Coordinates of C-alpha atoms and ligand atoms in Angstrom, one line a residue:
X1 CA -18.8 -24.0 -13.0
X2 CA -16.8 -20.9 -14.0
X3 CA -13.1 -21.3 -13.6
X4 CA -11.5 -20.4 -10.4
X5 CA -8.6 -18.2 -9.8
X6 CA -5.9 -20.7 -8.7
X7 CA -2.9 -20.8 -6.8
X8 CA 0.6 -20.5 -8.5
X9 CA 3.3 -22.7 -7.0
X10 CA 6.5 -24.0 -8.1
X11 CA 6.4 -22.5 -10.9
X12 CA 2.8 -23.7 -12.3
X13 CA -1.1 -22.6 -11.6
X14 CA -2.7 -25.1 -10.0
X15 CA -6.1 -25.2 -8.1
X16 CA -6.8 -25.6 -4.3
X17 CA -7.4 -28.8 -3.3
X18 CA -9.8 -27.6 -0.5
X19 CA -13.3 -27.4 -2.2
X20 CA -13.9 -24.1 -0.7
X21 CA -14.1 -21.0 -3.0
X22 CA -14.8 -17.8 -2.8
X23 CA -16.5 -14.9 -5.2
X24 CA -14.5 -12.3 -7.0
X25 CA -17.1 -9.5 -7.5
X26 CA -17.0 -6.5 -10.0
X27 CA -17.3 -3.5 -7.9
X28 CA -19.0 -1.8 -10.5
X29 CA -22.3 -3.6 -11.5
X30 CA -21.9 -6.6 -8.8
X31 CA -21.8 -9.5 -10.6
X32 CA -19.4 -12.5 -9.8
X33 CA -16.5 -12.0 -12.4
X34 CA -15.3 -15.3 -11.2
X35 CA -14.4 -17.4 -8.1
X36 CA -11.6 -17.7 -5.9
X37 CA -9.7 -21.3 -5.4
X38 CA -8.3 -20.8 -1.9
X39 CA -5.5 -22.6 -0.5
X40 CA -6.2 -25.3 1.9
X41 CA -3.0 -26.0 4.5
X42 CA -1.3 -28.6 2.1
X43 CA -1.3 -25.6 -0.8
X44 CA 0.4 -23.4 1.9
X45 CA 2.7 -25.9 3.1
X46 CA 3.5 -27.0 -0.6
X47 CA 4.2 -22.9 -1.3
X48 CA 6.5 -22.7 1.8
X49 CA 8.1 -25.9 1.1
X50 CA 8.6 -24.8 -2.9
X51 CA 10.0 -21.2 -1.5
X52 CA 12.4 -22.8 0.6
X53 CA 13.9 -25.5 -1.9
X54 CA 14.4 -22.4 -4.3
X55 CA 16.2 -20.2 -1.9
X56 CA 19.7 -21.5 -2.1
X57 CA 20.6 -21.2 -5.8
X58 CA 18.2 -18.2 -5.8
X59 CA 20.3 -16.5 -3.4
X60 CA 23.1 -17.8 -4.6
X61 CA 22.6 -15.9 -8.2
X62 CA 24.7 -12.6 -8.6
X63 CA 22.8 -9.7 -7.9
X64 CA 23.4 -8.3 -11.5
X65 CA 21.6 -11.7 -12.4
X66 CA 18.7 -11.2 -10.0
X67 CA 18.7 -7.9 -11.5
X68 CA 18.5 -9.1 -14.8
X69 CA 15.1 -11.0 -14.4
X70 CA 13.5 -8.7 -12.7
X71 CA 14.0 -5.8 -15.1
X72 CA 12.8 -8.2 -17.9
X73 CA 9.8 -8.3 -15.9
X74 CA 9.3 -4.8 -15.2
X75 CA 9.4 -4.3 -19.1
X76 CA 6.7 -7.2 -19.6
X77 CA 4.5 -5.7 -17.0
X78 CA 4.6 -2.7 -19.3
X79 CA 3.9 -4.5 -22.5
X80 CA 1.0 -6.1 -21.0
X81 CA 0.1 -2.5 -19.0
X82 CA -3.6 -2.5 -20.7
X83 CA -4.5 -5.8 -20.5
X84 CA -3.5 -6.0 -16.5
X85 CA -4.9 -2.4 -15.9
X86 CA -8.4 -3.7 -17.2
X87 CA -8.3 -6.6 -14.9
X88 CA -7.1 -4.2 -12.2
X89 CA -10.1 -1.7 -12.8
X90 CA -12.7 -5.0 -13.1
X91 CA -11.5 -6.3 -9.5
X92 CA -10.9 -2.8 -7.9
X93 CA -13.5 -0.8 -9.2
X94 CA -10.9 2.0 -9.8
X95 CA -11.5 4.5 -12.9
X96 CA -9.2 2.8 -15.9
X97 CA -7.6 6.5 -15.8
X98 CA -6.0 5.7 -12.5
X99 CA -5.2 1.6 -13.7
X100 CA -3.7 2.6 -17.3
X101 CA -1.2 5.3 -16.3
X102 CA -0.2 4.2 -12.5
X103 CA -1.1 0.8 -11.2
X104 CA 0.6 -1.6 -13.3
X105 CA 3.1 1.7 -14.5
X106 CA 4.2 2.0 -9.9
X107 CA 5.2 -2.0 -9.7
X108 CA 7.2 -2.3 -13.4
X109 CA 8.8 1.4 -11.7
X110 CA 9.8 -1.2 -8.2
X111 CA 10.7 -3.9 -10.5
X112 CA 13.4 -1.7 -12.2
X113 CA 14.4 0.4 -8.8
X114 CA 15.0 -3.0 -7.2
X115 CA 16.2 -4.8 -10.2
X116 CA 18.9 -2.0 -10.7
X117 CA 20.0 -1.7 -7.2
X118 CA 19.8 -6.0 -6.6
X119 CA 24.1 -5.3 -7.9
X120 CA 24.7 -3.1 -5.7
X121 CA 24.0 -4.2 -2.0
X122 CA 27.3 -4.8 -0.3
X123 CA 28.0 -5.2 3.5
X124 CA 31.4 -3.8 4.9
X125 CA 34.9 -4.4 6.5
X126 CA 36.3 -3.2 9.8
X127 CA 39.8 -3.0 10.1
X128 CA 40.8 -3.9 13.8
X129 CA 44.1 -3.6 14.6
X130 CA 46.0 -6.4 12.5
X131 CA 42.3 -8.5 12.9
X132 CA 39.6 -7.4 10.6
X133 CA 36.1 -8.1 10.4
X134 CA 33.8 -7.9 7.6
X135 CA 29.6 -7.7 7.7
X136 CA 27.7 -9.6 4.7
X137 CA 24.2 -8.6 4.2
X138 CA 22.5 -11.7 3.6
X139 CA 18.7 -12.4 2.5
X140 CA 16.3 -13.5 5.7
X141 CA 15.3 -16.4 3.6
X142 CA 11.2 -17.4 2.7
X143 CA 9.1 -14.2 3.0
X144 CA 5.4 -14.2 3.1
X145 CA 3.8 -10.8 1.4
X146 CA 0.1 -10.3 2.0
X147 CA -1.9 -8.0 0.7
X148 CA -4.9 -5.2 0.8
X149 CA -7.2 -4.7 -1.9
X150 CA -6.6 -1.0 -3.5
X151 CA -3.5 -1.4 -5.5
X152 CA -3.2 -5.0 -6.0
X153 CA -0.5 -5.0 -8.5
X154 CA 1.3 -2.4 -7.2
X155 CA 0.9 -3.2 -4.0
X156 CA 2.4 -7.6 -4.8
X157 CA 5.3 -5.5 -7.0
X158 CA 5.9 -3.2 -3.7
X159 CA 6.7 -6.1 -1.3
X160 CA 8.7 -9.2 -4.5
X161 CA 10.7 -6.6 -6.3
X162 CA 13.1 -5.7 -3.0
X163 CA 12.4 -9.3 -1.7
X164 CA 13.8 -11.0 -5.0
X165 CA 16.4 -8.6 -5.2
X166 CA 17.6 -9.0 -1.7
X167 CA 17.5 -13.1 -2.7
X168 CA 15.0 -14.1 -0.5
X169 CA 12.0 -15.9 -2.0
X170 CA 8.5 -15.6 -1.7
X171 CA 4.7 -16.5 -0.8
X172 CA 2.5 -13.7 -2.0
X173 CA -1.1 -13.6 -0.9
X174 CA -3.6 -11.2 -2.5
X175 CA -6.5 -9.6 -1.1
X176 CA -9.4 -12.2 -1.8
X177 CA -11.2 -9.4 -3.3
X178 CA -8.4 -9.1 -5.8
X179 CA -7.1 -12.2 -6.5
X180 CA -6.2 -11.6 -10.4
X181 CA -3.1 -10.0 -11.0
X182 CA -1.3 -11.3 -8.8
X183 CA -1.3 -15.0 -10.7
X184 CA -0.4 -12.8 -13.6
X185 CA 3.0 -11.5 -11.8
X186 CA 3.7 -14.7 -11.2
X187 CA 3.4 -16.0 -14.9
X188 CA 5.6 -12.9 -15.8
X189 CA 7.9 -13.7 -13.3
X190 CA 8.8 -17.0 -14.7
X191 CA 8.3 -15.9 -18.4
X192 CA 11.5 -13.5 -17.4
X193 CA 13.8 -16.2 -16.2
X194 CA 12.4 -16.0 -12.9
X195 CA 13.3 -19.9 -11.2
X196 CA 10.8 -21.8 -10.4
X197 CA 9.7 -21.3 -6.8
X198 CA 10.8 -18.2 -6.2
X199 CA 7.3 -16.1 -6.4
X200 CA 4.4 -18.4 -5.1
X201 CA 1.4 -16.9 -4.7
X202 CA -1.9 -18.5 -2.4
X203 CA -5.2 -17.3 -2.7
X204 CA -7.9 -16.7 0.4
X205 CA -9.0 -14.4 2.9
X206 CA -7.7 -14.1 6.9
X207 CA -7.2 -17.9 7.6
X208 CA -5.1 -18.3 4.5
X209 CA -3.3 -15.1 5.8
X210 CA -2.8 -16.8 9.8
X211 CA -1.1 -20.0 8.4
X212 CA 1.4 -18.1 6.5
X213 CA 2.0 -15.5 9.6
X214 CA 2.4 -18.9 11.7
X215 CA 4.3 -21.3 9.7
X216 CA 7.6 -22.7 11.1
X217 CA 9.5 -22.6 7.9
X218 CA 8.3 -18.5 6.7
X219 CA 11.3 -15.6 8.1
X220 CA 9.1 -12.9 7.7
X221 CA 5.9 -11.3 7.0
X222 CA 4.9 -7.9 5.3
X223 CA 1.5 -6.8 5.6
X224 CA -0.6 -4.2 4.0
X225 CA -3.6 -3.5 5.6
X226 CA -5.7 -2.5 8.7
X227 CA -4.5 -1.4 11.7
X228 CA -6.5 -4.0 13.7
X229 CA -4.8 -7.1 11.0
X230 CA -1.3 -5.6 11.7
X231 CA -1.9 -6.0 15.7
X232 CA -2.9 -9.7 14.9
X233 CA -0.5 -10.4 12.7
X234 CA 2.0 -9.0 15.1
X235 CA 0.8 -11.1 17.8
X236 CA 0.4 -14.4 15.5
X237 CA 4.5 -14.1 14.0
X238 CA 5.4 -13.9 18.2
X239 CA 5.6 -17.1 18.8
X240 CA 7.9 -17.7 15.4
X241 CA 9.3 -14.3 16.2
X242 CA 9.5 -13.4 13.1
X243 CA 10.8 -10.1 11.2
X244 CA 7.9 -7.6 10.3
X245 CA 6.9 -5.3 8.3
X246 CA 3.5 -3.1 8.4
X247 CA 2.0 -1.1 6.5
X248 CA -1.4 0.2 8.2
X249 CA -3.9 2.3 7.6
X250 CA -3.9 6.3 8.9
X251 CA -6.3 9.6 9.2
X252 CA -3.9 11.7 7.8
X253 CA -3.6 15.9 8.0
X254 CA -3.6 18.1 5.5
X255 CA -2.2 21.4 6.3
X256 CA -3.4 24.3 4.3
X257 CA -1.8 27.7 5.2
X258 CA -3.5 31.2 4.0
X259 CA -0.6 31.9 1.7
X260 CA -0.5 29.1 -0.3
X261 CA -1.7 28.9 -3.7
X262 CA -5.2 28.3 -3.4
X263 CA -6.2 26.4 -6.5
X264 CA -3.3 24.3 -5.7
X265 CA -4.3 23.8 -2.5
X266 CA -8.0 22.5 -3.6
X267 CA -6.3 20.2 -6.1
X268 CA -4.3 18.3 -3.4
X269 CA -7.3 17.8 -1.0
X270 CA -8.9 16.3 -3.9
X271 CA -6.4 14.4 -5.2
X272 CA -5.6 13.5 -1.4
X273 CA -9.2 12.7 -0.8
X274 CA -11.2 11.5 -3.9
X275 CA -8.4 9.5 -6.0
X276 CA -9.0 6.0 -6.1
X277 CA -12.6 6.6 -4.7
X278 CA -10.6 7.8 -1.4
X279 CA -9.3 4.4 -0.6
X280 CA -5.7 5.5 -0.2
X281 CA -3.9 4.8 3.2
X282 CA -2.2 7.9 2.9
X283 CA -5.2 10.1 2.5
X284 CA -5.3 13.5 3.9
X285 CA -8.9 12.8 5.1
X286 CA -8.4 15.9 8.0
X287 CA -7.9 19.0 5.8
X288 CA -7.0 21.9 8.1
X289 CA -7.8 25.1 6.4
X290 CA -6.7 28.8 7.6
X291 CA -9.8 30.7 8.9
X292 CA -9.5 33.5 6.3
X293 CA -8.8 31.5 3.1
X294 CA -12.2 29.1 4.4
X295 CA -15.0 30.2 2.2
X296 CA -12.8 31.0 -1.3
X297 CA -11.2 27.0 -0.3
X298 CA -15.1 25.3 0.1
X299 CA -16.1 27.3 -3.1
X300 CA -13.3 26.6 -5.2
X301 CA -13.6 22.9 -3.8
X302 CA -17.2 22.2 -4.3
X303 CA -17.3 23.7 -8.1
X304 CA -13.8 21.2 -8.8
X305 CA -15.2 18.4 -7.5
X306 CA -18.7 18.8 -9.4
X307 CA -16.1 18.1 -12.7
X308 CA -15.5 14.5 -11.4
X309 CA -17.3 12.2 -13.6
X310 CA -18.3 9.8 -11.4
X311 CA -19.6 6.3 -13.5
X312 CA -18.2 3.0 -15.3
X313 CA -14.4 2.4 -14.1
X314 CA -13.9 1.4 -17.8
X315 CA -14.9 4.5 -19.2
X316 CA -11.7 7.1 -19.7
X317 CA -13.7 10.1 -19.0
X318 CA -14.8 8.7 -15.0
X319 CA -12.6 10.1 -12.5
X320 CA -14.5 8.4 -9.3
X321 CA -15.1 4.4 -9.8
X322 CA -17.0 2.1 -7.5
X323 CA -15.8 1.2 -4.0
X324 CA -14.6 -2.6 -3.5
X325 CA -17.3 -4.3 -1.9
X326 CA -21.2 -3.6 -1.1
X327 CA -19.9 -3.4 3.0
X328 CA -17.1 -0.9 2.2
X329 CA -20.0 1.2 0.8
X330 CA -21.9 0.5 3.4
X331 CA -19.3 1.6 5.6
X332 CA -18.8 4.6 3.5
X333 CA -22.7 5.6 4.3
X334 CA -23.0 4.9 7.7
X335 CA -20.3 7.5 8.4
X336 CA -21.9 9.7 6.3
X337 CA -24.8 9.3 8.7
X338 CA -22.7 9.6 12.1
X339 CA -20.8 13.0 10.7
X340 CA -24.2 14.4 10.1
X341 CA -25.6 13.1 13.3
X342 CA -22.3 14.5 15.6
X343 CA -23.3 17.6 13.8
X344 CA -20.6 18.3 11.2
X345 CA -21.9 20.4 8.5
X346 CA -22.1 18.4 4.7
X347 CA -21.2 20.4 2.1
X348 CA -21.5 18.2 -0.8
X349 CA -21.7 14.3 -2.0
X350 CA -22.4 11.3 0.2
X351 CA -25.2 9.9 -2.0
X352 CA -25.7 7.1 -4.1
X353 CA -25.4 8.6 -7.8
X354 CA -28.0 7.2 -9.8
X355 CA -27.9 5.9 -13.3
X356 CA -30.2 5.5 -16.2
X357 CA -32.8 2.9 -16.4
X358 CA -31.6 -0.1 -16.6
X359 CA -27.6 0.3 -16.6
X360 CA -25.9 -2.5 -14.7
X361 CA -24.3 0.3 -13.2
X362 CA -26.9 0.6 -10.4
X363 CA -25.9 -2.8 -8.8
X364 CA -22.5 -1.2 -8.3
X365 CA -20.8 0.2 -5.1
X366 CA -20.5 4.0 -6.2
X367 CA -20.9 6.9 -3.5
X368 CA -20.3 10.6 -4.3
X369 CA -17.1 12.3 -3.7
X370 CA -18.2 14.0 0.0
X371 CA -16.9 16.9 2.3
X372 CA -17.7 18.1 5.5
X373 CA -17.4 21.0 7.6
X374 CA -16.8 20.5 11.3
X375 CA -14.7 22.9 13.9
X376 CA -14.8 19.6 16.2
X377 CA -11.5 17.5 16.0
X378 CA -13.5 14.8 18.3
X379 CA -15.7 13.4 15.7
X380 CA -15.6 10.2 14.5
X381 CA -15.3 11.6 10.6
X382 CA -12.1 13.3 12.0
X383 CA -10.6 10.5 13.9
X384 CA -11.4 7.9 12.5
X385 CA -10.1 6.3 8.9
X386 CA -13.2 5.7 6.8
X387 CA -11.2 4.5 3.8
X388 CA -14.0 6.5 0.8
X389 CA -14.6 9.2 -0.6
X390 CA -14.8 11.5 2.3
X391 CA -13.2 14.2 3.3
X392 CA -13.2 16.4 6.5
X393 CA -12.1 20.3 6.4
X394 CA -11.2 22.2 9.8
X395 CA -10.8 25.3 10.7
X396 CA -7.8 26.5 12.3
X397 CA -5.7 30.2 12.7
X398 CA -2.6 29.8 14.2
X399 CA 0.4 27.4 13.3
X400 CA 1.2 26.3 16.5
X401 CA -2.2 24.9 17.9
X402 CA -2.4 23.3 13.9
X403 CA 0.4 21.1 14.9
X404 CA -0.9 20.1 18.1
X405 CA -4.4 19.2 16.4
X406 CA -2.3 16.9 13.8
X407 CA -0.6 14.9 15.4
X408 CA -3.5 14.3 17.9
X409 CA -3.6 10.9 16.3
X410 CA -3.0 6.9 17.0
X411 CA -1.7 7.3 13.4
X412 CA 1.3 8.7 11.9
X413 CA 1.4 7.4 7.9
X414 CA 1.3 10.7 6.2
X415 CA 1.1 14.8 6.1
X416 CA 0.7 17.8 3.7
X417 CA 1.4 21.4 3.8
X418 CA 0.6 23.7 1.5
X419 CA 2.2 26.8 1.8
X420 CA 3.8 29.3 -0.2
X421 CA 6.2 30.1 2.9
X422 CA 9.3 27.8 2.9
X423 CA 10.4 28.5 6.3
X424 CA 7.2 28.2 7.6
X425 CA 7.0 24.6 5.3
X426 CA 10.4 23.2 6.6
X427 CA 9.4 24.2 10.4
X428 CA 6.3 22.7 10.0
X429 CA 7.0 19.6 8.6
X430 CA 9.5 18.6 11.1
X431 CA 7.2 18.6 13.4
X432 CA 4.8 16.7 12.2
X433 CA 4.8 12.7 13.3
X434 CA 4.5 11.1 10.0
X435 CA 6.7 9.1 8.1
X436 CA 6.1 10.4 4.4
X437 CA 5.0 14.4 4.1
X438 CA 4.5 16.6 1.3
X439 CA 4.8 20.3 0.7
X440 CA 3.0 21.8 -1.7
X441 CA 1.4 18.5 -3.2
X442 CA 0.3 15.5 -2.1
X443 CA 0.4 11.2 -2.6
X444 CA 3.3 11.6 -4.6
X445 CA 5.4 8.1 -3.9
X446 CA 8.1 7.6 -6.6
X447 CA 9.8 4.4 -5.6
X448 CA 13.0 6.0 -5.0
X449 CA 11.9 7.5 -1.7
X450 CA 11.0 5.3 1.6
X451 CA 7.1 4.7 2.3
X452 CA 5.5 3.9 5.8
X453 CA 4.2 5.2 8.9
X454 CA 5.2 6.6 12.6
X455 CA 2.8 5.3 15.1
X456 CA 0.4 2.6 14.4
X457 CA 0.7 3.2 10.9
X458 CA 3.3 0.9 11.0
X459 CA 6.8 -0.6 11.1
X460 CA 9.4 -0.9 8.5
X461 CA 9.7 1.1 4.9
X462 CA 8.8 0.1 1.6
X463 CA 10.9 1.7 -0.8
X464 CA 13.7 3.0 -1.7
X465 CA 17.4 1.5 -0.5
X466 CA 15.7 1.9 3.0
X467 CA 13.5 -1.2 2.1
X468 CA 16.7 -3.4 2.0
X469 CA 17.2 -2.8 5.3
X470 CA 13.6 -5.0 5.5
X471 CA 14.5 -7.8 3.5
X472 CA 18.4 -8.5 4.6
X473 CA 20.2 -9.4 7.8
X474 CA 23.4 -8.4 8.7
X475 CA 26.4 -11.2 9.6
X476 CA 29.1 -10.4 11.4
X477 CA 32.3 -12.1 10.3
X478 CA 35.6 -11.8 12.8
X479 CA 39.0 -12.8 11.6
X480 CA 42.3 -13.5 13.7
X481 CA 45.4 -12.8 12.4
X482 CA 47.4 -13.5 15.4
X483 CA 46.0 -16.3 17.2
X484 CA 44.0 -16.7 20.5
X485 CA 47.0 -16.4 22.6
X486 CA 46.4 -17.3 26.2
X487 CA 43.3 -15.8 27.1
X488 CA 42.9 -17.3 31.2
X489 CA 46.2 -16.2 31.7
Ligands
LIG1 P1 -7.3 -5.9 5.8 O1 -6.5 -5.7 7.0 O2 -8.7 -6.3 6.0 O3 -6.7 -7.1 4.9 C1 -5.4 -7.0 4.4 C2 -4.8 -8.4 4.1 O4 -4.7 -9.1 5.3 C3 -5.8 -9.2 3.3 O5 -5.0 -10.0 2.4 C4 -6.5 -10.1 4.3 O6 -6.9 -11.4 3.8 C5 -5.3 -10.3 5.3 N1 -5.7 -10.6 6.6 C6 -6.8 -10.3 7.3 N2 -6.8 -10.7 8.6 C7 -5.7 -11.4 8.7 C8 -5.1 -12.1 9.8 N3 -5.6 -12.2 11.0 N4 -3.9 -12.7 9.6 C9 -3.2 -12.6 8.4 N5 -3.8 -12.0 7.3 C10 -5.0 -11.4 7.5 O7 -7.2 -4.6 4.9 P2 -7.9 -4.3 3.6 O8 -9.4 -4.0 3.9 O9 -7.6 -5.3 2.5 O10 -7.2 -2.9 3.1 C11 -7.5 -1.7 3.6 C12 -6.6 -1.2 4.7 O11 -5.2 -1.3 4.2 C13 -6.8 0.2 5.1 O12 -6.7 0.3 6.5 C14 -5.6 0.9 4.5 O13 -5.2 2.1 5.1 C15 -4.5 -0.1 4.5 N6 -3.5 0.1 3.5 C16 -2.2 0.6 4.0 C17 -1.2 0.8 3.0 C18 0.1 1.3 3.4 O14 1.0 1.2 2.6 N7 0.3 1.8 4.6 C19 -1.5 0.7 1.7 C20 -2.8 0.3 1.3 C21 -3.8 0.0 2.2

């Protein structure tokens, strides 16, 4: 039997003791890479129960020593960058491009925003009279993380570094189609000084996920993933009304104005489209295009996107890797199919490449990079987020009726403009209902800067000194100078 990714609590790896298991496939040639010990409810209860007897000398450290540990472990992540990225490109499918230079590079970047700032939180003091009162800004205690599947590492980094900074501790559960690295954050963790108990991390899919959003003895949950998950989470942590945050999935706009620069322009939608195999949640998957910049745009767009090697994750030359799973391609197809059949024009990609005889590569989940042409805003390949390599281009000609048609949307994670105009940019952008936007680039998230959506893209930030307002609670200390006096009287 191969050996199955375990759990990692207190401190140690240790397998599930439920016999179930479940399959870690290789996106790019299908075979099982390894399996998956999942938690039963003792392993959760034992992580909960591990987090909490950690928290008080945890959060009793100084933040300059919280700091400490978790800046050792942002430069251990990098030491280590090529040997995590691999295992990040074998369980994603992503092109080792993307792994080696930002995956593992975006969480050691959260490790040292968080680890440098973990000194510096501080509450305040009121002065009231000859009273006074003063505000600490205290950790919410055990914090449960869980996870989606397209940036695994950076994704567990995202949610521990301003959790272990704030003091709280935590139970981290990947994606069970990404199990990996997570274990391995946890091993660095400790290997930088990092108390045992502090980062726990479970392994398993949905029911895994439902004990930790229910458990008695967890503070709060933050969630990457789906729309529909964030609604059921949100329900589930009701009854322990617990703090939230989500980050959800969107069908973002992408604004492209006829005085941009053009080759620019293209770059973004592809970048905002095709990176990652298109399985961003910030994605500008609805490019609107002005009218008389239209047929240089689709030209210039097809002939770039024909340059994207599209092939083995683990080669450095391939640009588009292999989507998760065989039902995300699936998924992936069968809008294909519904974009054609609502009559949206396809201008390129939306196949199956094929490899040579024989290469394992043809078990894999690969679909070309796609666009579409449609002037209809109601179709399902404009509304709805498909989560591949699919993008959707729209006409439009005046900046007014642009705005309207983006923010037509459930969502609100993202928006781009590209325009060369910077009144026009500024006016523009404040308009638009979306909590991160972009002029003249797009999916740039350096950790310094707050990340998450308006709408039901989400609640709460990741990121930035914003995302300490997510993992502290404020305490409100008031203190008499003069007595109570008589206060019936
Ligand atoms: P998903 O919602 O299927 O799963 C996300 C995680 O939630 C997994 O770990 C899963 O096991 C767990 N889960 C599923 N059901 C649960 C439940 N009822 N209770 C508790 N946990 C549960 O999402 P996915 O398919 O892994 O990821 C893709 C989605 O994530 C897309 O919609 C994408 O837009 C979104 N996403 C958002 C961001 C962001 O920062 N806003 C980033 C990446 C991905």
């Amino acid at each position: 039997m191969r050996k199955a990714t375990p759990q990692f609590i207190h401190g140690k790896k240790r397998p599930g003791t439920s016999s179930e298991r479940m399959e870690n496939i290789n996106p790019a040639n299908g075979t099982v890479i390894n399996e998956i010990s999942v938690a039963s409810g003792e392993d959760v209860n034992d992580a909960v129960a591990s987090a909490g007897r950690a928290f008080n000398a945890w959060s009793s450290m100084k933040g300059v020593e919280r700091g400490r540990i978790l800046l050792k472990s942002a430069e251990i992540l990098r030491e280590r960058n090529r040997e995590l990225a691999e295992i990040e490109v074998e369980d994603t499918g992503k092109p080792i491009f993307e792994a080696s230079s930002v995956d593992i590079e975006s969480g050691a970047e959260a490790l040292e925003f968080f680890g440098g700032i973990a000194a510096s939180l501080e509450g305040s003091h009121m002065q009231l009279g000859n009273n006074f009162a003063y505000v600490k800004r205290e950790p919410l205690g055990v914090c449960a993380g869980i996870g989606a599947w397209n940036y695994p590492m950076q994704i567990a980094c995202w949610k521990a570094a301003p959790a272990l900074a704030c003091g709280n501790t935590m139970i981290f559960k990947p994606a069970e189609l990404t199990p990996r690295n997570a274990v391995n954050l946890a091993e660095i963790f400790i290997e930088a000084g990092l108390p045992e108990g502090v980062f726990n991390v479970v392994q398993g899919g949905p029911d895994v996920g439902r004990r930790l959003v229910e458990h008695r003895n967890i503070q709060k949950i933050s969630l990457t993933g789906e729309v529909g998950t964030g609604q059921k989470v949100m329900a589930g942590a009701a009854n322990t009304l617990k703090h939230l945050s989500l980050e959800l999935g969107g069908k973002n706009p992408m604004i492209i104005f006829d005085d941009c620069d053009l080759d620019d322009a293209v770059q973004g939608a592809m970048m905002g489209n095709f990176y990652t195999q298109g399985e961003i949640c910030s994605n500008g998957t609805r490019v609107y295009v002005h009218t008389d910049i239209m047929n240089g745009f689709l030209e210039k767009l097809e002939k770039e996107t024909a340059k994207l090697k599209v092939g083995d994750p683990m080669d450095p030359s391939t640009r588009i890797g292999a989507l998760i799973s065989s039902s995300q391609k699936e998924k992936v197809l069968d809008y294909i199919e519904i974009g054609k059949s609502q009559g949206a024009r396809l201008l390129f990609g939306g196949d199956e490449p094929v490899f040579g005889d024989g290469s394992p590569l043809n078990n894999g989940f690969f679909v070309n990079p796609a666009a579409f042409y449609t002037d209809s805003d109601d179709d399902r390949i404009a509304r709805e987020e498909i989560f591949g390599p699919v993008m959707t281009v729209l006409p439009f000609s005046e900046e007014e009726d642009v705005i309207t048609r983006a923010n037509d949307t459930p969502f609100g994670l993202s928006a781009g403009v590209f325009t060369n105009n910077l009144k026009r940019a500024y006016r523009v952008v404040d308009r638009l209902q979306a909590g991160v936007c972009w002029i003249n680039n797009y999916n740039i998230t350096p950790v310094e800067v707050p990340f998450g959506g308006y709408k039901m893209s989400g609640i709460g930030r990741e990121n930035g000194r914003a995302a300490v307002e997510y993992y502290t609670q404020l305490k409100t200390v008031y203190v008499e100078m003069e007595g109570v006096g008589k206060p019936f009287e």
